[in-house]
Amino acid sequence: MTNLDIETFWAVVQHGTMTAAAEALYITQPTLSHHMKVLCECGLVQVRKEGKWSYYSLNCETLTAFRQFVDGLVCRCAR
């Protein structure tokens, strides 16, 4: 998962459609679809298909688990 994958998801949320999000990010729709697939495969995003339409949403269970993991990390500065 990359920053562009996450940026892609937020663009879809903000713009409402894959086409509008692709235009806003200056990428092709197949490229945008690839990034959404990566997010779905890692479990961060869920997709619900109805006919030719795909509806994406955050997987709150995975996001919560990830946040708990990050909260448990300890940073140690090199001295």
PDB file of C-alpha atoms in Angstrom:
ATOM      1  CA  MET A   1       0.000   0.000   0.000  1.00  0.00           C
ATOM      2  CA  THR A   2       1.368   3.409  -0.951  1.00  0.00           C
ATOM      3  CA  ASN A   3       0.482   7.013  -0.217  1.00  0.00           C
ATOM      4  CA  LEU A   4      -0.983   7.212  -3.725  1.00  0.00           C
ATOM      5  CA  ASP A   5      -3.329   4.313  -2.897  1.00  0.00           C
ATOM      6  CA  ILE A   6      -4.661   6.246   0.092  1.00  0.00           C
ATOM      7  CA  GLU A   7      -4.771   9.539  -1.813  1.00  0.00           C
ATOM      8  CA  THR A   8      -6.773   7.757  -4.507  1.00  0.00           C
ATOM      9  CA  PHE A   9      -9.384   6.581  -2.006  1.00  0.00           C
ATOM     10  CA  TRP A  10      -9.808  10.067  -0.545  1.00  0.00           C
ATOM     11  CA  ALA A  11     -10.198  11.515  -4.038  1.00  0.00           C
ATOM     12  CA  VAL A  12     -12.992   9.021  -4.741  1.00  0.00           C
ATOM     13  CA  VAL A  13     -14.685  10.000  -1.472  1.00  0.00           C
ATOM     14  CA  GLN A  14     -14.339  13.732  -2.185  1.00  0.00           C
ATOM     15  CA  HIS A  15     -15.360  13.637  -5.843  1.00  0.00           C
ATOM     16  CA  GLY A  16     -18.014  10.922  -5.644  1.00  0.00           C
ATOM     17  CA  THR A  17     -17.059   9.026  -8.785  1.00  0.00           C
ATOM     18  CA  MET A  18     -14.034   7.173 -10.084  1.00  0.00           C
ATOM     19  CA  THR A  19     -14.043   9.306 -13.237  1.00  0.00           C
ATOM     20  CA  ALA A  20     -14.001  12.609 -11.333  1.00  0.00           C
ATOM     21  CA  ALA A  21     -11.346  11.317  -8.923  1.00  0.00           C
ATOM     22  CA  ALA A  22      -9.110  10.161 -11.792  1.00  0.00           C
ATOM     23  CA  GLU A  23      -9.401  13.579 -13.428  1.00  0.00           C
ATOM     24  CA  ALA A  24      -8.601  15.363 -10.149  1.00  0.00           C
ATOM     25  CA  LEU A  25      -5.508  13.199  -9.619  1.00  0.00           C
ATOM     26  CA  TYR A  26      -4.416  13.462 -13.285  1.00  0.00           C
ATOM     27  CA  ILE A  27      -4.346   9.672 -13.629  1.00  0.00           C
ATOM     28  CA  THR A  28      -6.235   7.271 -15.871  1.00  0.00           C
ATOM     29  CA  GLN A  29      -9.277   5.419 -14.613  1.00  0.00           C
ATOM     30  CA  PRO A  30      -7.508   2.010 -14.936  1.00  0.00           C
ATOM     31  CA  THR A  31      -4.679   3.363 -12.745  1.00  0.00           C
ATOM     32  CA  LEU A  32      -7.201   4.578 -10.181  1.00  0.00           C
ATOM     33  CA  SER A  33      -8.911   1.164 -10.263  1.00  0.00           C
ATOM     34  CA  HIS A  34      -5.556  -0.503  -9.597  1.00  0.00           C
ATOM     35  CA  HIS A  35      -4.984   1.618  -6.476  1.00  0.00           C
ATOM     36  CA  MET A  36      -8.496   0.912  -5.212  1.00  0.00           C
ATOM     37  CA  LYS A  37      -7.889  -2.818  -5.751  1.00  0.00           C
ATOM     38  CA  VAL A  38      -4.717  -2.615  -3.628  1.00  0.00           C
ATOM     39  CA  LEU A  39      -6.660  -0.946  -0.812  1.00  0.00           C
ATOM     40  CA  CYS A  40      -9.377  -3.611  -1.028  1.00  0.00           C
ATOM     41  CA  GLU A  41      -6.823  -6.440  -1.037  1.00  0.00           C
ATOM     42  CA  CYS A  42      -5.125  -5.145   2.124  1.00  0.00           C
ATOM     43  CA  GLY A  43      -8.524  -4.875   3.818  1.00  0.00           C
ATOM     44  CA  LEU A  44      -8.521  -1.117   4.419  1.00  0.00           C
ATOM     45  CA  VAL A  45     -11.343  -0.483   1.942  1.00  0.00           C
ATOM     46  CA  GLN A  46     -14.455  -2.525   1.177  1.00  0.00           C
ATOM     47  CA  VAL A  47     -16.269  -2.615  -2.135  1.00  0.00           C
ATOM     48  CA  ARG A  48     -19.952  -3.330  -2.734  1.00  0.00           C
ATOM     49  CA  LYS A  49     -20.952  -3.969  -6.327  1.00  0.00           C
ATOM     50  CA  GLU A  50     -24.403  -3.251  -7.712  1.00  0.00           C
ATOM     51  CA  GLY A  51     -24.634  -3.949 -11.417  1.00  0.00           C
ATOM     52  CA  LYS A  52     -21.954  -1.926 -13.166  1.00  0.00           C
ATOM     53  CA  TRP A  53     -21.411   0.335 -10.137  1.00  0.00           C
ATOM     54  CA  SER A  54     -18.891  -0.170  -7.322  1.00  0.00           C
ATOM     55  CA  TYR A  55     -19.354   1.550  -3.973  1.00  0.00           C
ATOM     56  CA  TYR A  56     -16.261   1.912  -1.779  1.00  0.00           C
ATOM     57  CA  SER A  57     -16.095   2.479   1.968  1.00  0.00           C
ATOM     58  CA  LEU A  58     -13.515   2.274   4.725  1.00  0.00           C
ATOM     59  CA  ASN A  59     -13.321  -1.012   6.573  1.00  0.00           C
ATOM     60  CA  CYS A  60     -13.632   0.414  10.083  1.00  0.00           C
ATOM     61  CA  GLU A  61     -12.616  -2.864  11.727  1.00  0.00           C
ATOM     62  CA  THR A  62      -9.292  -2.941   9.864  1.00  0.00           C
ATOM     63  CA  LEU A  63      -8.737   0.787  10.402  1.00  0.00           C
ATOM     64  CA  THR A  64      -9.344   0.436  14.142  1.00  0.00           C
ATOM     65  CA  ALA A  65      -6.916  -2.489  14.375  1.00  0.00           C
ATOM     66  CA  PHE A  66      -4.304  -0.514  12.438  1.00  0.00           C
ATOM     67  CA  ARG A  67      -4.713   2.530  14.682  1.00  0.00           C
ATOM     68  CA  GLN A  68      -4.331   0.356  17.786  1.00  0.00           C
ATOM     69  CA  PHE A  69      -1.174  -1.145  16.311  1.00  0.00           C
ATOM     70  CA  VAL A  70       0.302   2.288  15.542  1.00  0.00           C
ATOM     71  CA  ASP A  71      -0.660   3.593  18.989  1.00  0.00           C
ATOM     72  CA  GLY A  72       1.305   0.706  20.510  1.00  0.00           C
ATOM     73  CA  LEU A  73       4.525   1.537  18.656  1.00  0.00           C
ATOM     74  CA  VAL A  74       7.361   3.075  20.623  1.00  0.00           C
ATOM     75  CA  CYS A  75       9.810   5.422  18.934  1.00  0.00           C
ATOM     76  CA  ARG A  76      13.351   5.423  20.210  1.00  0.00           C
ATOM     77  CA  CYS A  77      15.665   8.248  19.199  1.00  0.00           C
ATOM     78  CA  ALA A  78      19.271   7.367  18.394  1.00  0.00           C
ATOM     79  CA  ARG A  79      21.550   9.048  20.878  1.00  0.00           C
TER      80      ARG A  79
END
